[in-house]
Coordinates of N, CA and C in Angstrom, one line a residue:
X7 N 0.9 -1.2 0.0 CA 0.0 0.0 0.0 C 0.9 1.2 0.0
X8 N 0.7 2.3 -0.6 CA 1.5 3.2 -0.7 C 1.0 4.1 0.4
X9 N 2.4 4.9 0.8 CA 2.4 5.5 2.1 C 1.7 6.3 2.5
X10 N 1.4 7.0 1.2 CA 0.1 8.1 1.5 C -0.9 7.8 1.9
X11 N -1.5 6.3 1.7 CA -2.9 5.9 2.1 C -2.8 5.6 3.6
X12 N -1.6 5.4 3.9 CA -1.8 4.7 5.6 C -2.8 6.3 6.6
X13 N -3.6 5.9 6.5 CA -4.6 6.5 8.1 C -4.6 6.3 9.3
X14 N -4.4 7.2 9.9 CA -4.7 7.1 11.4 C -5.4 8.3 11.9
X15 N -6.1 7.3 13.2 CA -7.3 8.2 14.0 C -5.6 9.2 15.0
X16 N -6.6 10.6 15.4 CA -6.0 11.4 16.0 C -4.8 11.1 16.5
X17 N -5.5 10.0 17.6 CA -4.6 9.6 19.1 C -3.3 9.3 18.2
X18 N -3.7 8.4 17.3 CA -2.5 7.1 16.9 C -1.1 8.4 15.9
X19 N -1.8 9.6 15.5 CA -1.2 10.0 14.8 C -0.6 10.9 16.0
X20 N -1.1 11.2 17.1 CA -0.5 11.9 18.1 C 0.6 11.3 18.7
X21 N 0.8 10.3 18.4 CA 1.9 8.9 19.3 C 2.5 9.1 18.6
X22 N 2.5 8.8 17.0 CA 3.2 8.9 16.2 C 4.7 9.9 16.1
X23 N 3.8 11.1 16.0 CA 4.5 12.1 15.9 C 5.3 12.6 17.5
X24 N 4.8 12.3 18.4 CA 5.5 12.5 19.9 C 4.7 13.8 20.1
X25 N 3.3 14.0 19.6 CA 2.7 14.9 20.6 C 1.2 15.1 21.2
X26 N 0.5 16.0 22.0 CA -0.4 15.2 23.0 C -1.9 15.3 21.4
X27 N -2.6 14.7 21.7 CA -4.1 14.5 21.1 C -4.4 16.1 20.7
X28 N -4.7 17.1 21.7 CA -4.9 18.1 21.2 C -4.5 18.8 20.5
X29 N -3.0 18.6 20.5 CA -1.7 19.8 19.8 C -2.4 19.3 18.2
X30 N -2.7 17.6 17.7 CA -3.2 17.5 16.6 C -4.6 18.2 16.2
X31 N -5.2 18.3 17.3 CA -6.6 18.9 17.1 C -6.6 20.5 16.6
X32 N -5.7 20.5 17.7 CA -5.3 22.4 17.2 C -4.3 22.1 15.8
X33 N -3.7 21.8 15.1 CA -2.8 21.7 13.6 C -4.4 21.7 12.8
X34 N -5.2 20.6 13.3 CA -6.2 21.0 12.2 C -7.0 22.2 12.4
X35 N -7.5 22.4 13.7 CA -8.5 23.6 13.4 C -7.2 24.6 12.9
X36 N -6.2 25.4 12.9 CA -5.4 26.1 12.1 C -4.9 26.1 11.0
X37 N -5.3 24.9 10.1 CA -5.6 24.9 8.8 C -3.9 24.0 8.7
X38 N -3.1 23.7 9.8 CA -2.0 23.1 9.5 C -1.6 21.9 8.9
X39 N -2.9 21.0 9.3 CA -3.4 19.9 8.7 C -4.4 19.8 7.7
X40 N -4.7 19.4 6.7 CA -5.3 19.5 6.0 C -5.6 19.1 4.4
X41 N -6.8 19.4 4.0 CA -7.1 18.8 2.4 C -6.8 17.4 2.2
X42 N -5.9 16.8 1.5 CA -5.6 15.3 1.4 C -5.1 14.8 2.8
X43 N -4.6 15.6 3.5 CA -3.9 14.7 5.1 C -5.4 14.4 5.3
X44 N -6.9 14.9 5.5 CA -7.4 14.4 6.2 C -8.6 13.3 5.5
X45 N -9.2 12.4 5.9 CA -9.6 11.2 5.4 C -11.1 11.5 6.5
X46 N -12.0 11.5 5.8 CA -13.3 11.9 6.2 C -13.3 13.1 6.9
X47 N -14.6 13.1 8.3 CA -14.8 14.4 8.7 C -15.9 14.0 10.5
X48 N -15.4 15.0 11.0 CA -15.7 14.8 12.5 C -15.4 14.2 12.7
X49 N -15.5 13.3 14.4 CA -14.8 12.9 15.4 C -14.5 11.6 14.8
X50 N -15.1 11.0 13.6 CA -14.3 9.6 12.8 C -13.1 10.2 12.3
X51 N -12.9 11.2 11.8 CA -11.7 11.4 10.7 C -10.4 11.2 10.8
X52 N -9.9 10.2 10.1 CA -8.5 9.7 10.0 C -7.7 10.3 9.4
X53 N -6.5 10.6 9.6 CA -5.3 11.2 9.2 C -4.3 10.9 8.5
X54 N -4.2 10.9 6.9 CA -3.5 10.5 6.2 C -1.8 11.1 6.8
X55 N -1.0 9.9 7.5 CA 0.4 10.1 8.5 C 1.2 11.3 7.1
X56 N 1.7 10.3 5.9 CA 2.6 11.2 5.7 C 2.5 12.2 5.2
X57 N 1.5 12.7 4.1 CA 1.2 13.7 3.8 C 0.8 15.0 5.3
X58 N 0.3 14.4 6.1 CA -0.2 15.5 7.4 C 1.6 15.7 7.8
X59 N 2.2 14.9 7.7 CA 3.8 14.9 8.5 C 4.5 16.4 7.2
X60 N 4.7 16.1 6.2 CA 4.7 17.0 4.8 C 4.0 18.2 5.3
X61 N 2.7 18.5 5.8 CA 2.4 19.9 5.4 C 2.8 20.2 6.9
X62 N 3.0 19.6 8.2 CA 3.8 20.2 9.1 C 4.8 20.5 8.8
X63 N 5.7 20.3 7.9 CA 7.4 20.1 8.0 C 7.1 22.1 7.0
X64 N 6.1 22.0 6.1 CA 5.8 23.3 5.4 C 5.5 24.3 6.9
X65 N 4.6 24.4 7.3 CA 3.8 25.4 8.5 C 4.9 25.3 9.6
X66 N 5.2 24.6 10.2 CA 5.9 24.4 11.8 C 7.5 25.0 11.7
X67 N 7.7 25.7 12.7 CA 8.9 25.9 13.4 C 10.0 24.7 13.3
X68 N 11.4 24.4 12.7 CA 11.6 23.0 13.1 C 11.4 22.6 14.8
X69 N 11.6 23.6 15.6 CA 11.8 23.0 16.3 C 10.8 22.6 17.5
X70 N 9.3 23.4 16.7 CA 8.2 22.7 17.5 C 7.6 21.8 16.5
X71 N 8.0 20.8 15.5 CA 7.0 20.3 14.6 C 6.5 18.9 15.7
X72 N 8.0 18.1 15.8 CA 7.4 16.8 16.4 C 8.1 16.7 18.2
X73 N 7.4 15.6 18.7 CA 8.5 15.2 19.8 C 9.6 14.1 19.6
X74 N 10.0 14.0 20.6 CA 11.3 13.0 20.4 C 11.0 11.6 19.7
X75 N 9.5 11.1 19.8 CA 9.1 9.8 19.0 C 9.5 10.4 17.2
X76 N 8.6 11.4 17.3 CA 8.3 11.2 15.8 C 9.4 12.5 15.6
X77 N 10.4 12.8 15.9 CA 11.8 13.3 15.3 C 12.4 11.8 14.8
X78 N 12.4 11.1 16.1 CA 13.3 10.1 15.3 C 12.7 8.9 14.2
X79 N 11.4 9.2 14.3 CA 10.7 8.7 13.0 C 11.0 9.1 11.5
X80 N 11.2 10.9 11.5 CA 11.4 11.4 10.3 C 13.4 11.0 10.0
X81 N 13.8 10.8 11.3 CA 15.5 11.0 10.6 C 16.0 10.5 9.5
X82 N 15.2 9.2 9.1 CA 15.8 8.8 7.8 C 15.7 9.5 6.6
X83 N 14.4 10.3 6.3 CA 14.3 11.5 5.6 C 14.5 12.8 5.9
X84 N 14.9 13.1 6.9 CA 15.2 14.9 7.2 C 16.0 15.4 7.8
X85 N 17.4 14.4 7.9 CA 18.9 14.4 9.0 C 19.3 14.8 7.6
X86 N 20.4 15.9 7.5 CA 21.5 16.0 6.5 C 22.3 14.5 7.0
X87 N 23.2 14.3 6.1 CA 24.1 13.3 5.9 C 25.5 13.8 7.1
X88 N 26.1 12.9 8.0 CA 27.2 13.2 9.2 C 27.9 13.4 8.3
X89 N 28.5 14.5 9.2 CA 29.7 14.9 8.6 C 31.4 14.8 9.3
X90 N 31.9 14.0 8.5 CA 33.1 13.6 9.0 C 33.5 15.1 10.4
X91 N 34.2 14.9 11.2 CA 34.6 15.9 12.2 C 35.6 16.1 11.8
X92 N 36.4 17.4 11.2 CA 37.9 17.3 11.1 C 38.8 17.7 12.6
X93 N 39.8 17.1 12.6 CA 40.7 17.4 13.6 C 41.1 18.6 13.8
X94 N 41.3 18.9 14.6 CA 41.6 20.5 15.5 C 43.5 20.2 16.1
X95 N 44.0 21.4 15.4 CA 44.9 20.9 16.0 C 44.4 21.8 17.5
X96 N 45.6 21.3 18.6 CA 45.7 22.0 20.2 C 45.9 23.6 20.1
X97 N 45.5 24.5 20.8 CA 46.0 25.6 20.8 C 46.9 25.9 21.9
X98 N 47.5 26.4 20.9 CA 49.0 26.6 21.3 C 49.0 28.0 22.4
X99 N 50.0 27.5 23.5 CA 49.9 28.4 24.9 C 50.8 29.5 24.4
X100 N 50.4 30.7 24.8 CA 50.8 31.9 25.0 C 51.3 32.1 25.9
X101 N 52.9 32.5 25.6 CA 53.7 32.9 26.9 C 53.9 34.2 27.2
X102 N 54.0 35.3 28.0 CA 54.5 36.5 28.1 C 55.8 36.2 28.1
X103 N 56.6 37.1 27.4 CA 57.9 37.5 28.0 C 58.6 37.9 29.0
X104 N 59.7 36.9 29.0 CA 60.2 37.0 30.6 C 60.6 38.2 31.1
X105 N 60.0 38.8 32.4 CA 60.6 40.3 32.5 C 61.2 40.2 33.5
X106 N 62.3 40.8 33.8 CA 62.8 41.2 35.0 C 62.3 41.9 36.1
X107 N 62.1 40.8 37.4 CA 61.4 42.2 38.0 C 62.2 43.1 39.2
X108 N 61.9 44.0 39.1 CA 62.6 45.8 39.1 C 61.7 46.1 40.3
X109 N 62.7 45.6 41.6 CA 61.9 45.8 42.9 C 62.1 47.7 43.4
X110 N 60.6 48.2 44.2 CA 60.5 49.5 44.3 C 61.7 50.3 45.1
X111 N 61.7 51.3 44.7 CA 63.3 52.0 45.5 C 62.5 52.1 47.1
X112 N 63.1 51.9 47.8 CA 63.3 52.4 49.4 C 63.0 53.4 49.8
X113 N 61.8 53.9 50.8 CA 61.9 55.4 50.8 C 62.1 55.5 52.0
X114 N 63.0 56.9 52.2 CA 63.8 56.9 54.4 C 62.4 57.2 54.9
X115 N 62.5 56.9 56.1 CA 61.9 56.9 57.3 C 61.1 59.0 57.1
X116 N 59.6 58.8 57.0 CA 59.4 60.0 57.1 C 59.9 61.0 58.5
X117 N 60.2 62.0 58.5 CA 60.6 62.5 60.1 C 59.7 62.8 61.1
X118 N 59.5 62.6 62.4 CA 59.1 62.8 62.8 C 58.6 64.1 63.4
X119 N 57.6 64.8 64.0 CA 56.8 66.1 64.5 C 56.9 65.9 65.5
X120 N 57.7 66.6 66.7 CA 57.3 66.5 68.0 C 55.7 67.3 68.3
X121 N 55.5 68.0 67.2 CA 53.8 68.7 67.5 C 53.3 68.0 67.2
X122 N 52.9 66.8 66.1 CA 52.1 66.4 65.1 C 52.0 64.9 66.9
X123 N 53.4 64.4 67.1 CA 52.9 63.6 68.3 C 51.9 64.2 69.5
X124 N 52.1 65.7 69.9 CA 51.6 66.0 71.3 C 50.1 66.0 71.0
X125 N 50.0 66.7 69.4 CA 48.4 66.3 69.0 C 47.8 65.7 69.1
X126 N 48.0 64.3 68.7 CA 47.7 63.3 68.7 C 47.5 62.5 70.1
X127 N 48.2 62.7 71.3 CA 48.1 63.0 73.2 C 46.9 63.5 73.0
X128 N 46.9 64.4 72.9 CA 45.7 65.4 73.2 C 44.1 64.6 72.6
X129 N 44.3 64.8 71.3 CA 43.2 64.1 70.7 C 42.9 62.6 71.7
X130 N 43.8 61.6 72.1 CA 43.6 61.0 72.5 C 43.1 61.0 73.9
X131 N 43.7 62.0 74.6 CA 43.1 62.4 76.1 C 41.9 62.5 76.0
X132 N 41.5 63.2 75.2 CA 40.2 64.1 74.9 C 39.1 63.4 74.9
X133 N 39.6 61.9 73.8 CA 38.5 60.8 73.9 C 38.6 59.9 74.4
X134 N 39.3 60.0 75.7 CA 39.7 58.5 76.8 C 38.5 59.7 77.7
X135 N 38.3 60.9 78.1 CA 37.5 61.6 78.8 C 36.2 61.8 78.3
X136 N 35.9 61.6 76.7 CA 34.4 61.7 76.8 C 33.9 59.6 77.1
X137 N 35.0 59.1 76.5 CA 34.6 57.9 76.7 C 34.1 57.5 78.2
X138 N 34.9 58.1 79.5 CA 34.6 58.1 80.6 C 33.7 58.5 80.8
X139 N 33.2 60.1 80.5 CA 32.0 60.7 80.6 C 30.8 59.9 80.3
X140 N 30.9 59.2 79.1 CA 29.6 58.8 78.6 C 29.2 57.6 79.6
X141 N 30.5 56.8 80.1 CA 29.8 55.4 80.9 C 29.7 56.0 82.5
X142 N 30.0 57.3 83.0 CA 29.7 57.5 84.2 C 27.9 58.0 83.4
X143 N 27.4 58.5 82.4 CA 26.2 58.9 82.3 C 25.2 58.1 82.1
X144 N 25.8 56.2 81.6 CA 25.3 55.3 81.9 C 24.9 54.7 82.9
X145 N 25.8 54.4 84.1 CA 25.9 54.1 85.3 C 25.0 54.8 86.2
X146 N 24.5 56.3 85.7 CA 23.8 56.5 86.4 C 22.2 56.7 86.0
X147 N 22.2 56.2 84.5 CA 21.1 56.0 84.3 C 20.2 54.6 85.0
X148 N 21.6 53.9 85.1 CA 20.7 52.4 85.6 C 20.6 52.6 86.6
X149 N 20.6 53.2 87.7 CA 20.8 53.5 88.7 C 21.8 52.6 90.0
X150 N 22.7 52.7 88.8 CA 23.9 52.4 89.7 C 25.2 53.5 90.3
X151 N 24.7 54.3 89.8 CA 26.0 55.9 90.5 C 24.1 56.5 90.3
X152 N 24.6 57.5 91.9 CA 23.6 58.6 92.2 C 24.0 59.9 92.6
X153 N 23.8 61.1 92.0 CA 24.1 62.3 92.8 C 24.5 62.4 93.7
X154 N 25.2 63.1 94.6 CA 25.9 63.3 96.0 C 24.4 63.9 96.5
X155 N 24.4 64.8 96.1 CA 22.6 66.1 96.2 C 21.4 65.1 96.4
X156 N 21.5 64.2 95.7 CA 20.4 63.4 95.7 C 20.4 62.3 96.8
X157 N 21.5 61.8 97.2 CA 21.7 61.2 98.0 C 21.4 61.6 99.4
X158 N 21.9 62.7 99.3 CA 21.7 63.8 100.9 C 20.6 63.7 100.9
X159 N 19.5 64.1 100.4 CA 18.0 64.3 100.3 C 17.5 63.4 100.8
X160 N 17.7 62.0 100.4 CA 17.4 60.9 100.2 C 17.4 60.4 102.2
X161 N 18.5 60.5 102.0 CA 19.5 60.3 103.0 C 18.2 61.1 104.6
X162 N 18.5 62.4 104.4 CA 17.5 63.1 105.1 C 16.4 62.8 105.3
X163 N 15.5 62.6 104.1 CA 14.3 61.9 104.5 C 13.4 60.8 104.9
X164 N 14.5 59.9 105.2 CA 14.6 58.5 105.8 C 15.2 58.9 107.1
X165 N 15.7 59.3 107.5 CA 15.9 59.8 109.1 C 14.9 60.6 109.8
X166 N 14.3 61.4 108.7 CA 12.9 62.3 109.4 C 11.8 61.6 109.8
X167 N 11.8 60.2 108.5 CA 10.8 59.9 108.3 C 10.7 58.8 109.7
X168 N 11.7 58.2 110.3 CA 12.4 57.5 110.9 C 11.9 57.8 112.6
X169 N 12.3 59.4 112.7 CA 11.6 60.2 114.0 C 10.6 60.5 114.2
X170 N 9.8 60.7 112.6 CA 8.5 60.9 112.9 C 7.9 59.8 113.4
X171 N 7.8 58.4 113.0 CA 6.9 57.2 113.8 C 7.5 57.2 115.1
X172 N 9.1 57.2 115.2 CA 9.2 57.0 116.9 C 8.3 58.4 117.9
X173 N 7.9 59.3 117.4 CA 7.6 60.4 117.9 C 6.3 60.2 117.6
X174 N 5.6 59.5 117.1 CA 4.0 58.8 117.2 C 3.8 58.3 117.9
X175 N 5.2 57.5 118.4 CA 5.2 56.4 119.6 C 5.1 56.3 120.9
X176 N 5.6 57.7 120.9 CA 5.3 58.7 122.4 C 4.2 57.9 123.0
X177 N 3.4 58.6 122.5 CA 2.0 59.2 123.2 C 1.6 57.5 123.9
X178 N 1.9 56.3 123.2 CA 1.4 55.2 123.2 C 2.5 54.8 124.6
X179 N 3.5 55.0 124.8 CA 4.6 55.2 125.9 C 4.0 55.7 127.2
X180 N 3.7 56.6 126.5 CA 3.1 57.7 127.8 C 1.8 57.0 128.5
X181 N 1.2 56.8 128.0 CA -0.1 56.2 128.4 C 0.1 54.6 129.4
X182 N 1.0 53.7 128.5 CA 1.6 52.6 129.3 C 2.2 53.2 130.6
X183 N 3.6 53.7 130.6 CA 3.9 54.3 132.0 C 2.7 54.9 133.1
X184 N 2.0 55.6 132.5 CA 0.9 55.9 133.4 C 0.0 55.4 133.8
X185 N 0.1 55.0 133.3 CA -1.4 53.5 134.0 C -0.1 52.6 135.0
X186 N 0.9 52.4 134.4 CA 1.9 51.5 135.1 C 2.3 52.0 136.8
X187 N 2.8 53.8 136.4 CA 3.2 53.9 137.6 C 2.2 55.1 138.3
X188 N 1.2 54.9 138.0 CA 0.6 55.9 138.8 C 0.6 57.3 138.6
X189 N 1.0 58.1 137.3 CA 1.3 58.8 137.5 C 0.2 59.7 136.3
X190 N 0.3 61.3 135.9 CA -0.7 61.7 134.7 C 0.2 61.5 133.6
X191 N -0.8 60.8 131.9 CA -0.4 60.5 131.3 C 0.2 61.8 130.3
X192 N -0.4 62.7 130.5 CA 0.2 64.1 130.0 C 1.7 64.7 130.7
X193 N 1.7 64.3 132.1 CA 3.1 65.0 132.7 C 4.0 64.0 131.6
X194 N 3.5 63.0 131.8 CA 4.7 61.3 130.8 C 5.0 61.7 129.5
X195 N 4.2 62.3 128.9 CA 4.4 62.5 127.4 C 4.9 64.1 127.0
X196 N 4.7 64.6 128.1 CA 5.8 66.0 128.2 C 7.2 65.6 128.3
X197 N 6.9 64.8 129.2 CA 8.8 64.4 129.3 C 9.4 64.0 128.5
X198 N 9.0 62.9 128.0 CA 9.3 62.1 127.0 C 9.5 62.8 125.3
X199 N 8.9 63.8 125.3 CA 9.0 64.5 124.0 C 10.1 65.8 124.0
X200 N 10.1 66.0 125.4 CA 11.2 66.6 125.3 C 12.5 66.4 125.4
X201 N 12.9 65.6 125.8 CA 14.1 64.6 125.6 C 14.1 63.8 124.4
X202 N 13.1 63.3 123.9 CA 13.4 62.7 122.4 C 14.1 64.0 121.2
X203 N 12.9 65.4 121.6 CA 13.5 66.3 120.6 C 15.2 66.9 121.0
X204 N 15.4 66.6 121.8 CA 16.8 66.7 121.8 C 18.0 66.1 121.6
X205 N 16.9 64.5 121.8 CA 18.2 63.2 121.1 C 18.0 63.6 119.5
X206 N 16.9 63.9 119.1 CA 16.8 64.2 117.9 C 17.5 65.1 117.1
X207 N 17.6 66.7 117.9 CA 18.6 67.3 117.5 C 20.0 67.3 117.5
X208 N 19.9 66.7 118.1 CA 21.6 66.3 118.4 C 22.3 65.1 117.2
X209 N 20.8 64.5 117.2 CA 21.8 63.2 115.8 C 21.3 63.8 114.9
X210 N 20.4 65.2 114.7 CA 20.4 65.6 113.0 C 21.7 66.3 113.0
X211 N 21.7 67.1 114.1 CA 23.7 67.3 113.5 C 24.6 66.7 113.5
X212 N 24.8 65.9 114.0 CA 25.4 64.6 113.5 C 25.6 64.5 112.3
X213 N 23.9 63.7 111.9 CA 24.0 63.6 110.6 C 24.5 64.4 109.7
X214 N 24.3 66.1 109.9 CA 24.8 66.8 109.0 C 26.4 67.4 108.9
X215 N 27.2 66.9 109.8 CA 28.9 66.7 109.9 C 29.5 65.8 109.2
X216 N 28.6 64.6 109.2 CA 29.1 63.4 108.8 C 28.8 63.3 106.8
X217 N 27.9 64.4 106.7 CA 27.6 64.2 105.2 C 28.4 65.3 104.5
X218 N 29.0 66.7 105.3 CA 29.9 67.4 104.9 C 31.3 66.9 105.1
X219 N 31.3 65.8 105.6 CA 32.4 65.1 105.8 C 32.3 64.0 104.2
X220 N 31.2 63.6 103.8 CA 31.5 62.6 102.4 C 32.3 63.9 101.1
X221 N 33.2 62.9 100.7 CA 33.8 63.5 99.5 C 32.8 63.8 98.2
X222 N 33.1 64.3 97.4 CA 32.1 64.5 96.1 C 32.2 63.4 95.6
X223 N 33.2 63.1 95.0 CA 33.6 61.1 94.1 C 34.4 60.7 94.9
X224 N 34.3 59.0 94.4 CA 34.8 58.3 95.2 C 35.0 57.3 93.9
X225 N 36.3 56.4 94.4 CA 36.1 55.6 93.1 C 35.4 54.4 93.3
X226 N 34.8 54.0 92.3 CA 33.9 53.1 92.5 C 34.8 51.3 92.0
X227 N 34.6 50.0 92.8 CA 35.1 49.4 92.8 C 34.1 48.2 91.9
X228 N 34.3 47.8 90.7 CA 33.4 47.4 89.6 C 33.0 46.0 90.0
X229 N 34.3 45.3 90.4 CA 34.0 43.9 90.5 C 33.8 43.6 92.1
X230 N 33.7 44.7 92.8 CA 32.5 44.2 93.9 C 31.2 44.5 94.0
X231 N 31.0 45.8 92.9 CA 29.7 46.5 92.7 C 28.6 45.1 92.2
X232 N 29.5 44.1 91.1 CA 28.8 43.1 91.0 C 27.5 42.4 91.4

């Protein structure tokens, strides 16, 4: 039977050629396929192989016509003939020429600035002192260094605060003693307040010798502050 009569349905011509069922459906509705390729009409219609293979090889891209099946179907008709490979010779290495190499001259010792050194002191003092500055401004943000000023205050109001309850305490004093020894609880809490306010005054000055006696800084000791 001559080759042009061989027919096949869609699928078979889709195998054929290495591509899916559709891709053939679309070749014909785009007129790729057509006239003698096709053998009847609607979903019977068989596909005369080589002539449909013919008017692809006309319309199609080579390199979208078939898949890997039906590339190697056509190679006996559509491979050019191998071509012997001629030999190459090696390419040949490129040498630079040998140079001498011409080491840099020696330059003396620039001289030195006794100003350009004391500068450079200075600059460096300058930022060994803000460096300090900045971690004493740390230190006391965490509240690990506190004002001298602030301390005193501090200091003061915990001692006041200190005499005011014992001097609340009185009155509760006074009243025990007097029922105890027979005596009026008002003479008892006259006495008693007035001898407290003078233990009183006497350790607020104290207190305030002993705090004009603290220095302004002190060095602080890191790895006990721990």
């Amino acid at each position: 039977m001559d080759g042009t009569a061989v027919a096949m349905s869609k699928g078979e011509f889709a195998a054929h050629i290495g591509v899916s069922p559709g891709r053939v459906s679309q070749y014909i509705a785009e007129g790729q396929i057509s006239g003698d390729a096709i053998e009847g009409a609607g979903r019977y219609a068989k596909i005369r192989a080589e002539v449909a293979k013919q008017q692809l090889r006309r319309f199609l891209d080579p390199s979208q016509r078939f898949g890997a099946n039906g590339a190697a179907a056509l190679s006996a008709d559509a491979m050019p003939a191998d071509r012997t490979a001629e030999p190459q010779a090696p390419p040949t290495e490129r040498r630079e020429p040998d140079r001498k190499q011409v080491s840099a001259p020696t330059l003396p010792p620039a001289p030195t600035d006794p100003t350009q050194d004391e500068l450079a002191q200075l600059r460096l003092r300058r930022e060994r002192i803000a460096t300090e500055k900045a971690e004493r401004e740390e230190m006391l943000e965490i509240g690990r260094y506190m004002l001298a000023e602030v301390a005193r205050r501090e200091m003061g109001r915990v001692a006041a605060e200190a005499f005011k309850v014992m001097e609340m305490g009185i009155g509760e004093m006074a009243k025990v003693m007097a029922a105890q020894f027979g005596i009026p609880q008002h003479d008892v809490q006259h006495a008693l307040l007035k001898t407290f306010r003078s233990v009183r005054a006497k350790a607020a000055e104290d207190f305030r010798k002993r705090q004009a006696d603290l220095p302004e800084h002190v060095e602080d000791d890191e790895d006990g502050a721990e």
